[in-house]
PDB file of C-alpha atoms in Angstrom:
ATOM      1  CA  MET A   7    -163.620   8.304 -21.562  1.00 44.00           C
ATOM      2  CA  SER A   8    -166.287   5.722 -20.600  1.00 48.00           C
ATOM      3  CA  GLU A   9    -164.955   3.202 -23.145  1.00 71.00           C
ATOM      4  CA  ILE A  10    -161.532   3.031 -21.490  1.00 73.00           C
ATOM      5  CA  THR A  11    -161.616   0.309 -18.850  1.00 85.00           C
ATOM      6  CA  LYS A  12    -157.923  -0.564 -18.448  1.00 92.00           C
ATOM      7  CA  THR A  13    -154.695   1.332 -17.865  1.00 94.00           C
ATOM      8  CA  ALA A  14    -151.057   0.218 -17.892  1.00 94.00           C
ATOM      9  CA  ILE A  15    -148.303   2.353 -16.346  1.00 92.00           C
ATOM     10  CA  LEU A  16    -144.956   1.291 -17.794  1.00 94.00           C
ATOM     11  CA  SER A  17    -141.417   2.463 -17.038  1.00 92.00           C
ATOM     12  CA  VAL A  18    -139.088   2.476 -20.050  1.00 94.00           C
ATOM     13  CA  VAL A  19    -135.519   1.968 -18.844  1.00 93.00           C
ATOM     14  CA  GLY A  20    -132.089   1.159 -20.216  1.00 91.00           C
ATOM     15  CA  ARG A  21    -128.608   2.561 -20.583  1.00 89.00           C
ATOM     16  CA  PRO A  22    -127.965   5.692 -22.687  1.00 87.00           C
ATOM     17  CA  ASN A  23    -128.446   5.563 -26.468  1.00 88.00           C
ATOM     18  CA  VAL A  24    -130.478   2.365 -26.717  1.00 93.00           C
ATOM     19  CA  GLY A  25    -133.439   4.232 -28.249  1.00 93.00           C
ATOM     20  CA  LYS A  26    -135.846   4.613 -25.320  1.00 93.00           C
ATOM     21  CA  SER A  27    -137.134   8.044 -26.338  1.00 92.00           C
ATOM     22  CA  THR A  28    -137.399   7.045 -30.003  1.00 94.00           C
ATOM     23  CA  LEU A  29    -139.434   4.018 -28.909  1.00 96.00           C
ATOM     24  CA  VAL A  30    -141.803   6.078 -26.746  1.00 95.00           C
ATOM     25  CA  ASN A  31    -142.269   8.684 -29.496  1.00 93.00           C
ATOM     26  CA  ARG A  32    -143.046   5.963 -32.026  1.00 95.00           C
ATOM     27  CA  LEU A  33    -145.518   4.201 -29.734  1.00 96.00           C
ATOM     28  CA  VAL A  34    -147.317   7.419 -28.817  1.00 94.00           C
ATOM     29  CA  GLY A  35    -147.253   8.718 -32.395  1.00 91.00           C
ATOM     30  CA  PHE A  36    -146.037  12.132 -31.293  1.00 87.00           C
ATOM     31  CA  LYS A  37    -142.677  13.614 -30.352  1.00 86.00           C
ATOM     32  CA  VAL A  38    -142.998  13.819 -26.581  1.00 87.00           C
ATOM     33  CA  ALA A  39    -139.268  13.315 -25.910  1.00 85.00           C
ATOM     34  CA  ILE A  40    -136.286  14.803 -27.724  1.00 77.00           C
ATOM     35  CA  VAL A  41    -133.791  12.436 -29.333  1.00 84.00           C
ATOM     36  CA  SER A  42    -130.087  12.685 -30.046  1.00 77.00           C
ATOM     37  CA  SER A  43    -127.127  10.481 -30.847  1.00 73.00           C
ATOM     38  CA  LYS A  44    -125.381  11.928 -27.784  1.00 73.00           C
ATOM     39  CA  PRO A  45    -125.720  10.116 -24.432  1.00 68.00           C
ATOM     40  CA  GLN A  46    -127.823  11.436 -21.537  1.00 65.00           C
ATOM     41  CA  THR A  47    -130.176  13.381 -23.788  1.00 74.00           C
ATOM     42  CA  THR A  48    -133.174  12.679 -21.543  1.00 74.00           C
ATOM     43  CA  ARG A  49    -132.736  14.328 -18.144  1.00 74.00           C
ATOM     44  CA  THR A  50    -136.146  13.938 -16.508  1.00 76.00           C
ATOM     45  CA  ARG A  51    -139.013  11.491 -16.466  1.00 80.00           C
ATOM     46  CA  ILE A  52    -141.233  12.158 -19.482  1.00 87.00           C
ATOM     47  CA  THR A  53    -144.766  10.834 -19.736  1.00 89.00           C
ATOM     48  CA  GLY A  54    -146.099   9.615 -23.068  1.00 92.00           C
ATOM     49  CA  VAL A  55    -149.741   8.543 -23.386  1.00 95.00           C
ATOM     50  CA  LEU A  56    -151.294   6.206 -25.950  1.00 96.00           C
ATOM     51  CA  THR A  57    -155.032   5.513 -25.875  1.00 94.00           C
ATOM     52  CA  GLN A  58    -156.204   2.512 -27.888  1.00 90.00           C
ATOM     53  CA  GLU A  59    -159.798   1.344 -27.792  1.00 84.00           C
ATOM     54  CA  ASP A  60    -160.433   0.166 -24.203  1.00 89.00           C
ATOM     55  CA  CYS A  61    -156.861   0.601 -22.952  1.00 93.00           C
ATOM     56  CA  GLN A  62    -154.646   3.534 -22.047  1.00 94.00           C
ATOM     57  CA  PHE A  63    -150.862   3.035 -21.986  1.00 96.00           C
ATOM     58  CA  VAL A  64    -148.832   5.471 -19.885  1.00 93.00           C
ATOM     59  CA  PHE A  65    -145.130   5.286 -20.779  1.00 94.00           C
ATOM     60  CA  LEU A  66    -142.579   6.805 -18.405  1.00 91.00           C
ATOM     61  CA  ASP A  67    -139.459   7.556 -20.424  1.00 88.00           C
ATOM     62  CA  THR A  68    -136.373   7.831 -18.210  1.00 84.00           C
ATOM     63  CA  PRO A  69    -132.744   8.997 -18.494  1.00 73.00           C
ATOM     64  CA  GLY A  70    -130.197   6.393 -19.514  1.00 68.00           C
ATOM     65  CA  LEU A  71    -128.658   4.761 -16.450  1.00 67.00           C
ATOM     66  CA  HIS A  72    -125.027   5.857 -16.218  1.00 66.00           C
ATOM     67  CA  LYS A  73    -122.284   6.584 -13.701  1.00 64.00           C
ATOM     68  CA  PRO A  74    -123.006  10.151 -12.510  1.00 61.00           C
ATOM     69  CA  ARG A  75    -120.289  12.811 -12.527  1.00 66.00           C
ATOM     70  CA  SER A  76    -122.332  15.768 -11.233  1.00 76.00           C
ATOM     71  CA  ARG A  77    -125.357  16.531  -9.088  1.00 78.00           C
ATOM     72  CA  LEU A  78    -127.389  16.616 -12.282  1.00 75.00           C
ATOM     73  CA  GLY A  79    -126.148  13.083 -12.981  1.00 72.00           C
ATOM     74  CA  ASP A  80    -127.155  12.027  -9.461  1.00 81.00           C
ATOM     75  CA  PHE A  81    -130.614  13.468 -10.081  1.00 76.00           C
ATOM     76  CA  MET A  82    -130.958  11.587 -13.380  1.00 68.00           C
ATOM     77  CA  VAL A  83    -129.996   8.268 -11.760  1.00 71.00           C
ATOM     78  CA  LYS A  84    -132.531   8.867  -8.963  1.00 76.00           C
ATOM     79  CA  VAL A  85    -135.228   9.504 -11.577  1.00 74.00           C
ATOM     80  CA  VAL A  86    -134.563   6.035 -13.001  1.00 74.00           C
ATOM     81  CA  THR A  87    -134.552   4.341  -9.591  1.00 73.00           C
ATOM     82  CA  ASP A  88    -137.771   6.045  -8.478  1.00 75.00           C
ATOM     83  CA  THR A  89    -139.559   5.316 -11.749  1.00 74.00           C
ATOM     84  CA  VAL A  90    -138.761   1.588 -11.835  1.00 74.00           C
ATOM     85  CA  ALA A  91    -140.643   0.897  -8.619  1.00 71.00           C
ATOM     86  CA  ALA A  92    -144.066   2.555  -8.971  1.00 76.00           C
ATOM     87  CA  VAL A  93    -145.353   0.964 -12.202  1.00 89.00           C
ATOM     88  CA  ASP A  94    -147.355  -1.994 -13.460  1.00 93.00           C
ATOM     89  CA  ALA A  95    -144.383  -3.308 -15.457  1.00 94.00           C
ATOM     90  CA  ALA A  96    -140.893  -2.340 -16.569  1.00 94.00           C
ATOM     91  CA  VAL A  97    -139.760  -2.228 -20.195  1.00 96.00           C
ATOM     92  CA  LEU A  98    -136.017  -2.862 -20.367  1.00 96.00           C
ATOM     93  CA  VAL A  99    -134.680  -1.629 -23.709  1.00 97.00           C
ATOM     94  CA  VAL A 100    -131.380  -3.084 -24.927  1.00 96.00           C
ATOM     95  CA  GLU A 101    -129.387  -3.243 -28.146  1.00 95.00           C
ATOM     96  CA  PRO A 102    -128.943  -6.528 -30.088  1.00 95.00           C
ATOM     97  CA  VAL A 103    -125.685  -7.361 -28.291  1.00 93.00           C
ATOM     98  CA  PRO A 104    -125.376 -10.598 -26.267  1.00 91.00           C
ATOM     99  CA  GLN A 105    -123.210  -9.050 -23.532  1.00 89.00           C
ATOM    100  CA  ILE A 106    -125.001  -7.681 -20.464  1.00 94.00           C
ATOM    101  CA  GLY A 107    -123.357  -4.497 -19.186  1.00 92.00           C
ATOM    102  CA  PRO A 108    -123.225  -2.948 -15.693  1.00 91.00           C
ATOM    103  CA  ALA A 109    -126.200  -0.643 -16.404  1.00 90.00           C
ATOM    104  CA  GLU A 110    -128.394  -3.568 -17.453  1.00 93.00           C
ATOM    105  CA  GLU A 111    -127.255  -5.581 -14.417  1.00 93.00           C
ATOM    106  CA  ALA A 112    -128.170  -2.682 -12.118  1.00 90.00           C
ATOM    107  CA  LEU A 113    -131.580  -2.259 -13.735  1.00 93.00           C
ATOM    108  CA  LEU A 114    -132.332  -5.964 -13.516  1.00 94.00           C
ATOM    109  CA  GLY A 115    -131.456  -5.797  -9.821  1.00 92.00           C
ATOM    110  CA  GLN A 116    -133.892  -2.902  -9.343  1.00 91.00           C
ATOM    111  CA  ILE A 117    -136.630  -4.723 -11.245  1.00 92.00           C
ATOM    112  CA  LYS A 118    -136.151  -7.820  -9.123  1.00 92.00           C
ATOM    113  CA  GLU A 119    -136.129  -5.798  -5.900  1.00 90.00           C
ATOM    114  CA  ALA A 120    -139.351  -4.011  -6.906  1.00 88.00           C
ATOM    115  CA  GLU A 121    -140.911  -7.406  -7.726  1.00 92.00           C
ATOM    116  CA  ILE A 122    -142.596  -6.133 -10.875  1.00 92.00           C
ATOM    117  CA  PRO A 123    -143.127  -7.827 -14.251  1.00 95.00           C
ATOM    118  CA  ALA A 124    -140.584  -7.007 -16.937  1.00 96.00           C
ATOM    119  CA  VAL A 125    -140.521  -7.100 -20.721  1.00 97.00           C
ATOM    120  CA  LEU A 126    -137.219  -7.255 -22.572  1.00 98.00           C
ATOM    121  CA  VAL A 127    -137.280  -5.111 -25.707  1.00 98.00           C
ATOM    122  CA  ILE A 128    -134.390  -5.745 -28.087  1.00 97.00           C
ATOM    123  CA  ASN A 129    -134.247  -2.557 -30.138  1.00 97.00           C
ATOM    124  CA  LYS A 130    -132.424  -1.729 -33.381  1.00 96.00           C
ATOM    125  CA  ILE A 131    -133.040  -5.150 -34.930  1.00 95.00           C
ATOM    126  CA  ASP A 132    -132.799  -3.445 -38.329  1.00 93.00           C
ATOM    127  CA  THR A 133    -129.054  -3.094 -37.658  1.00 91.00           C
ATOM    128  CA  ALA A 134    -128.297  -6.745 -36.815  1.00 88.00           C
ATOM    129  CA  PRO A 135    -128.800 -10.162 -38.464  1.00 87.00           C
ATOM    130  CA  HIS A 136    -131.960 -11.814 -37.126  1.00 82.00           C
ATOM    131  CA  GLU A 137    -130.108 -15.019 -36.315  1.00 81.00           C
ATOM    132  CA  SER A 138    -127.903 -13.112 -33.860  1.00 86.00           C
ATOM    133  CA  LEU A 139    -130.969 -12.240 -31.758  1.00 93.00           C
ATOM    134  CA  LEU A 140    -131.031 -15.797 -30.405  1.00 93.00           C
ATOM    135  CA  GLU A 141    -127.743 -15.134 -28.595  1.00 94.00           C
ATOM    136  CA  VAL A 142    -129.099 -11.913 -27.096  1.00 96.00           C
ATOM    137  CA  ILE A 143    -132.278 -13.638 -25.925  1.00 96.00           C
ATOM    138  CA  ALA A 144    -130.283 -16.495 -24.401  1.00 95.00           C
ATOM    139  CA  ALA A 145    -127.942 -14.125 -22.536  1.00 95.00           C
ATOM    140  CA  TYR A 146    -130.788 -12.184 -20.927  1.00 96.00           C
ATOM    141  CA  ALA A 147    -132.960 -15.251 -20.295  1.00 95.00           C
ATOM    142  CA  ALA A 148    -130.108 -16.706 -18.248  1.00 95.00           C
ATOM    143  CA  ARG A 149    -130.067 -13.541 -16.116  1.00 94.00           C
ATOM    144  CA  HIS A 150    -133.789 -12.898 -15.571  1.00 95.00           C
ATOM    145  CA  ASP A 151    -137.164 -14.562 -16.073  1.00 96.00           C
ATOM    146  CA  PHE A 152    -138.799 -11.983 -18.343  1.00 97.00           C
ATOM    147  CA  ASP A 153    -142.554 -12.031 -18.877  1.00 97.00           C
ATOM    148  CA  ALA A 154    -141.958 -11.444 -22.589  1.00 97.00           C
ATOM    149  CA  VAL A 155    -139.138 -10.779 -25.044  1.00 97.00           C
ATOM    150  CA  VAL A 156    -139.956  -8.605 -28.053  1.00 97.00           C
ATOM    151  CA  PRO A 157    -137.466  -7.676 -30.813  1.00 97.00           C
ATOM    152  CA  VAL A 158    -138.333  -4.291 -32.350  1.00 97.00           C
ATOM    153  CA  SER A 159    -137.044  -1.446 -34.438  1.00 96.00           C
ATOM    154  CA  ALA A 160    -138.213   1.873 -33.008  1.00 96.00           C
ATOM    155  CA  ARG A 161    -136.854   3.532 -36.140  1.00 94.00           C
ATOM    156  CA  THR A 162    -138.929   1.519 -38.648  1.00 95.00           C
ATOM    157  CA  GLY A 163    -141.813   0.486 -36.395  1.00 95.00           C
ATOM    158  CA  GLU A 164    -141.173  -3.244 -36.798  1.00 95.00           C
ATOM    159  CA  GLY A 165    -142.461  -5.295 -33.861  1.00 96.00           C
ATOM    160  CA  LEU A 166    -144.322  -2.452 -32.124  1.00 97.00           C
ATOM    161  CA  ASP A 167    -147.783  -3.988 -32.550  1.00 96.00           C
ATOM    162  CA  ALA A 168    -146.499  -7.184 -30.942  1.00 97.00           C
ATOM    163  CA  LEU A 169    -144.987  -5.137 -28.126  1.00 98.00           C
ATOM    164  CA  LEU A 170    -148.263  -3.332 -27.416  1.00 97.00           C
ATOM    165  CA  GLY A 171    -150.034  -6.688 -27.381  1.00 96.00           C
ATOM    166  CA  GLU A 172    -147.670  -7.939 -24.680  1.00 97.00           C
ATOM    167  CA  LEU A 173    -147.878  -4.716 -22.662  1.00 97.00           C
ATOM    168  CA  LYS A 174    -151.667  -4.797 -22.677  1.00 96.00           C
ATOM    169  CA  THR A 175    -151.552  -7.916 -20.504  1.00 96.00           C
ATOM    170  CA  PHE A 176    -150.288  -5.734 -17.636  1.00 96.00           C
ATOM    171  CA  ALA A 177    -153.195  -3.275 -17.854  1.00 94.00           C
ATOM    172  CA  LEU A 178    -155.391  -3.091 -14.778  1.00 92.00           C
ATOM    173  CA  GLU A 179    -159.097  -2.404 -14.596  1.00 92.00           C
ATOM    174  CA  GLY A 180    -159.746   1.255 -13.934  1.00 84.00           C
ATOM    175  CA  PRO A 181    -160.556   4.629 -15.488  1.00 84.00           C
ATOM    176  CA  ALA A 182    -158.269   6.516 -17.840  1.00 86.00           C
ATOM    177  CA  LEU A 183    -155.621   8.658 -16.167  1.00 88.00           C
ATOM    178  CA  PHE A 184    -155.512  11.173 -19.028  1.00 89.00           C
ATOM    179  CA  PRO A 185    -157.992  12.536 -21.614  1.00 90.00           C
ATOM    180  CA  GLU A 186    -158.143  10.420 -24.771  1.00 88.00           C
ATOM    181  CA  ASP A 187    -156.565  13.092 -26.983  1.00 87.00           C
ATOM    182  CA  MET A 188    -153.655  13.782 -24.606  1.00 89.00           C
ATOM    183  CA  VAL A 189    -150.206  12.450 -25.548  1.00 91.00           C
ATOM    184  CA  SER A 190    -148.105  13.923 -22.727  1.00 89.00           C
ATOM    185  CA  ASP A 191    -148.466  15.779 -19.439  1.00 85.00           C
ATOM    186  CA  GLN A 192    -145.682  18.214 -20.340  1.00 87.00           C
ATOM    187  CA  PRO A 193    -146.696  21.873 -20.720  1.00 88.00           C
ATOM    188  CA  GLU A 194    -145.886  23.510 -24.064  1.00 91.00           C
ATOM    189  CA  ARG A 195    -143.207  25.692 -22.446  1.00 92.00           C
ATOM    190  CA  GLN A 196    -141.324  22.602 -21.312  1.00 90.00           C
ATOM    191  CA  ILE A 197    -141.626  20.941 -24.713  1.00 91.00           C
ATOM    192  CA  ALA A 198    -140.345  24.127 -26.364  1.00 94.00           C
ATOM    193  CA  ALA A 199    -137.342  24.279 -24.031  1.00 94.00           C
ATOM    194  CA  GLU A 200    -136.520  20.660 -24.788  1.00 92.00           C
ATOM    195  CA  ILE A 201    -136.782  21.238 -28.550  1.00 95.00           C
ATOM    196  CA  ILE A 202    -134.228  24.046 -28.251  1.00 96.00           C
ATOM    197  CA  ARG A 203    -131.937  21.786 -26.228  1.00 92.00           C
ATOM    198  CA  GLU A 204    -132.300  19.058 -28.856  1.00 92.00           C
ATOM    199  CA  LYS A 205    -131.004  21.440 -31.528  1.00 95.00           C
ATOM    200  CA  LEU A 206    -128.074  22.374 -29.289  1.00 94.00           C
ATOM    201  CA  LEU A 207    -127.253  18.681 -28.991  1.00 90.00           C
ATOM    202  CA  TYR A 208    -127.476  18.272 -32.758  1.00 90.00           C
ATOM    203  CA  TYR A 209    -125.352  21.243 -33.815  1.00 92.00           C
ATOM    204  CA  LEU A 210    -122.737  21.378 -31.048  1.00 88.00           C
ATOM    205  CA  ASP A 211    -119.854  18.979 -30.468  1.00 75.00           C
ATOM    206  CA  ARG A 212    -117.986  17.554 -27.521  1.00 65.00           C
ATOM    207  CA  GLU A 213    -118.825  18.647 -23.972  1.00 62.00           C
ATOM    208  CA  VAL A 214    -120.731  21.858 -24.703  1.00 73.00           C
ATOM    209  CA  PRO A 215    -124.289  20.413 -25.098  1.00 69.00           C
ATOM    210  CA  HIS A 216    -124.154  18.528 -21.788  1.00 78.00           C
ATOM    211  CA  GLY A 217    -123.547  21.793 -19.926  1.00 86.00           C
ATOM    212  CA  VAL A 218    -126.554  23.663 -21.290  1.00 91.00           C
ATOM    213  CA  ALA A 219    -130.030  24.259 -19.924  1.00 92.00           C
ATOM    214  CA  VAL A 220    -132.893  26.213 -21.475  1.00 95.00           C
ATOM    215  CA  GLY A 221    -135.380  28.496 -19.751  1.00 93.00           C
ATOM    216  CA  ILE A 222    -138.490  29.947 -21.393  1.00 94.00           C
ATOM    217  CA  GLU A 223    -138.664  33.558 -20.214  1.00 95.00           C
ATOM    218  CA  ARG A 224    -141.721  34.721 -22.171  1.00 96.00           C
ATOM    219  CA  TRP A 225    -144.620  32.956 -23.896  1.00 97.00           C
ATOM    220  CA  ASN A 226    -147.184  35.219 -25.521  1.00 97.00           C
ATOM    221  CA  GLU A 227    -150.013  33.850 -27.656  1.00 96.00           C
ATOM    222  CA  ARG A 228    -151.211  36.736 -29.815  1.00 95.00           C
ATOM    223  CA  SER A 229    -154.714  37.137 -31.214  1.00 95.00           C
ATOM    224  CA  ASP A 230    -153.398  36.887 -34.787  1.00 94.00           C
ATOM    225  CA  GLY A 231    -152.237  33.291 -34.189  1.00 93.00           C
ATOM    226  CA  LEU A 232    -148.541  34.052 -33.677  1.00 96.00           C
ATOM    227  CA  THR A 233    -146.887  32.822 -30.471  1.00 97.00           C
ATOM    228  CA  GLU A 234    -143.900  34.855 -29.281  1.00 98.00           C
ATOM    229  CA  VAL A 235    -141.303  32.819 -27.403  1.00 97.00           C
ATOM    230  CA  ASN A 236    -138.272  34.282 -25.642  1.00 98.00           C
ATOM    231  CA  ALA A 237    -135.803  31.694 -24.345  1.00 97.00           C
ATOM    232  CA  THR A 238    -132.441  31.819 -22.617  1.00 97.00           C
ATOM    233  CA  ILE A 239    -129.753  29.202 -23.160  1.00 96.00           C
ATOM    234  CA  TYR A 240    -127.579  28.790 -20.070  1.00 95.00           C
ATOM    235  CA  CYS A 241    -124.067  27.368 -20.373  1.00 93.00           C
ATOM    236  CA  GLU A 242    -121.274  26.787 -17.855  1.00 91.00           C
ATOM    237  CA  LYS A 243    -118.345  28.648 -19.416  1.00 90.00           C
ATOM    238  CA  ALA A 244    -117.775  31.925 -21.261  1.00 92.00           C
ATOM    239  CA  SER A 245    -115.931  29.981 -23.974  1.00 91.00           C
ATOM    240  CA  HIS A 246    -119.037  27.828 -24.461  1.00 92.00           C
ATOM    241  CA  LYS A 247    -121.165  30.954 -24.876  1.00 94.00           C
ATOM    242  CA  GLY A 248    -118.971  31.994 -27.801  1.00 93.00           C
ATOM    243  CA  ILE A 249    -119.323  28.563 -29.413  1.00 93.00           C
ATOM    244  CA  ILE A 250    -123.117  28.597 -29.048  1.00 95.00           C
ATOM    245  CA  ILE A 251    -123.415  32.075 -30.567  1.00 95.00           C
ATOM    246  CA  GLY A 252    -120.856  31.392 -33.291  1.00 94.00           C
ATOM    247  CA  LYS A 253    -119.182  33.798 -35.675  1.00 94.00           C
ATOM    248  CA  ASN A 254    -121.487  36.749 -36.358  1.00 95.00           C
ATOM    249  CA  GLY A 255    -124.208  34.881 -34.460  1.00 95.00           C
ATOM    250  CA  GLU A 256    -124.520  32.262 -37.211  1.00 96.00           C
ATOM    251  CA  MET A 257    -124.656  29.200 -34.913  1.00 96.00           C
ATOM    252  CA  LEU A 258    -127.348  30.698 -32.702  1.00 97.00           C
ATOM    253  CA  LYS A 259    -129.378  31.618 -35.798  1.00 97.00           C
ATOM    254  CA  ARG A 260    -129.081  28.053 -37.098  1.00 97.00           C
ATOM    255  CA  ILE A 261    -130.177  26.587 -33.758  1.00 97.00           C
ATOM    256  CA  GLY A 262    -133.053  29.053 -33.506  1.00 97.00           C
ATOM    257  CA  LYS A 263    -134.324  28.380 -37.015  1.00 98.00           C
ATOM    258  CA  ALA A 264    -134.300  24.602 -36.542  1.00 97.00           C
ATOM    259  CA  ALA A 265    -136.047  24.912 -33.157  1.00 97.00           C
ATOM    260  CA  ARG A 266    -138.687  27.255 -34.547  1.00 98.00           C
ATOM    261  CA  ILE A 267    -139.509  24.901 -37.423  1.00 97.00           C
ATOM    262  CA  ASP A 268    -139.895  21.987 -35.001  1.00 94.00           C
ATOM    263  CA  MET A 269    -142.060  24.031 -32.621  1.00 95.00           C
ATOM    264  CA  GLU A 270    -144.366  25.089 -35.432  1.00 96.00           C
ATOM    265  CA  LYS A 271    -144.719  21.449 -36.469  1.00 93.00           C
ATOM    266  CA  ASN A 272    -145.382  20.284 -32.890  1.00 89.00           C
ATOM    267  CA  PHE A 273    -147.742  23.070 -31.824  1.00 91.00           C
ATOM    268  CA  ASP A 274    -149.393  23.610 -35.230  1.00 92.00           C
ATOM    269  CA  ARG A 275    -149.048  27.411 -35.104  1.00 94.00           C
ATOM    270  CA  ARG A 276    -146.682  30.165 -36.163  1.00 97.00           C
ATOM    271  CA  ILE A 277    -143.800  30.836 -33.779  1.00 97.00           C
ATOM    272  CA  PHE A 278    -141.559  33.870 -33.337  1.00 98.00           C
ATOM    273  CA  LEU A 279    -138.516  32.630 -31.395  1.00 98.00           C
ATOM    274  CA  GLU A 280    -135.872  34.834 -29.826  1.00 98.00           C
ATOM    275  CA  LEU A 281    -132.827  33.273 -28.135  1.00 98.00           C
ATOM    276  CA  TRP A 282    -130.326  34.670 -25.628  1.00 97.00           C
ATOM    277  CA  VAL A 283    -127.229  33.031 -24.139  1.00 97.00           C
ATOM    278  CA  LYS A 284    -126.019  33.474 -20.550  1.00 96.00           C
ATOM    279  CA  VAL A 285    -123.306  31.875 -18.419  1.00 95.00           C
ATOM    280  CA  LYS A 286    -124.145  30.070 -15.165  1.00 93.00           C
ATOM    281  CA  GLU A 287    -120.864  28.546 -14.036  1.00 91.00           C
ATOM    282  CA  ASP A 288    -121.013  24.915 -12.877  1.00 88.00           C
ATOM    283  CA  TRP A 289    -124.828  24.959 -12.645  1.00 89.00           C
ATOM    284  CA  ARG A 290    -124.933  21.162 -12.894  1.00 88.00           C
ATOM    285  CA  ASN A 291    -123.493  20.992  -9.385  1.00 89.00           C
ATOM    286  CA  ASN A 292    -125.689  23.745  -7.961  1.00 87.00           C
ATOM    287  CA  THR A 293    -128.893  22.377  -6.413  1.00 85.00           C
ATOM    288  CA  TYR A 294    -130.613  25.782  -6.473  1.00 85.00           C
ATOM    289  CA  GLN A 295    -129.881  26.308 -10.175  1.00 85.00           C
ATOM    290  CA  MET A 296    -130.961  22.760 -11.014  1.00 84.00           C
ATOM    291  CA  ARG A 297    -134.321  23.375  -9.365  1.00 84.00           C
ATOM    292  CA  ASN A 298    -134.707  26.590 -11.349  1.00 83.00           C
ATOM    293  CA  PHE A 299    -134.304  24.549 -14.533  1.00 81.00           C
ATOM    294  CA  GLY A 300    -136.871  21.960 -13.375  1.00 79.00           C
ATOM    295  CA  TYR A 301    -134.455  19.242 -12.315  1.00 77.00           C
ATOM    296  CA  GLU A 302    -135.980  18.290  -8.997  1.00 69.00           C
ATOM    297  CA  SER A 303    -137.510  15.223  -7.429  1.00 56.00           C
ATOM    298  CA  GLN A 304    -140.434  13.741  -9.409  1.00 49.00           C
ATOM    299  CA  SER A 305    -141.272  10.918  -7.042  1.00 46.00           C
TER     300      SER A 305
END
């Protein structure tokens, strides 16, 4: 710990599906945040920690900024707003498209109001011609005076060393905030719940995944090295419960198997996972239920 003399706290913001969580996972070198092709996968602020030589980077991954349609949506937007302000710098992640949308405009307004440095990260450059990046850079440069602009591909890792080099300039003198071997402040129970939700997002279509929450009811680490995990999947409608379980329970088995494999990889131990499904009607608009699922103020 004595070798670490600088820390940088960085908020990672952007609209849904620009690759914020993939970027944080790649930078940290560990899956601290679940990823999905569906929007609004990230619901809370997730901390990812990278310690390199004399510097510790603390990345605050946030939900994609969107127009909320429920109290859960309101909570997610507040997480973004609160996280932008209390950091050393903001990392605005965008796609290689020269048009600036309402979400980006709102985030730029928040960054300006907070009077903090900002780095523009143009992600997914592996999907666009490099010459087209000049138009993207010009569009954003006309809107805000960024401290740096870094094109990257979170998927392939291209440009990430350059990004870390730029972010290190915002590090302040001071002791490490986390132990050197720590990659996230999330407890294992929370990571396990999120892994299960990730598999629900992957296997289920349409509106069903957005109305689910996962609670870990039992976590028992046995002396023989096996960890027993009992989890409940909560959904908003009885019809959704049937979809999640599937014919003869096949869908729930598929979700459980995929989640178990991922947990064993993440936690480096054997897992016995048992899943249950219950209905909590309209929980996304119920403040009490949201708090039960951990969706409460993080500021």
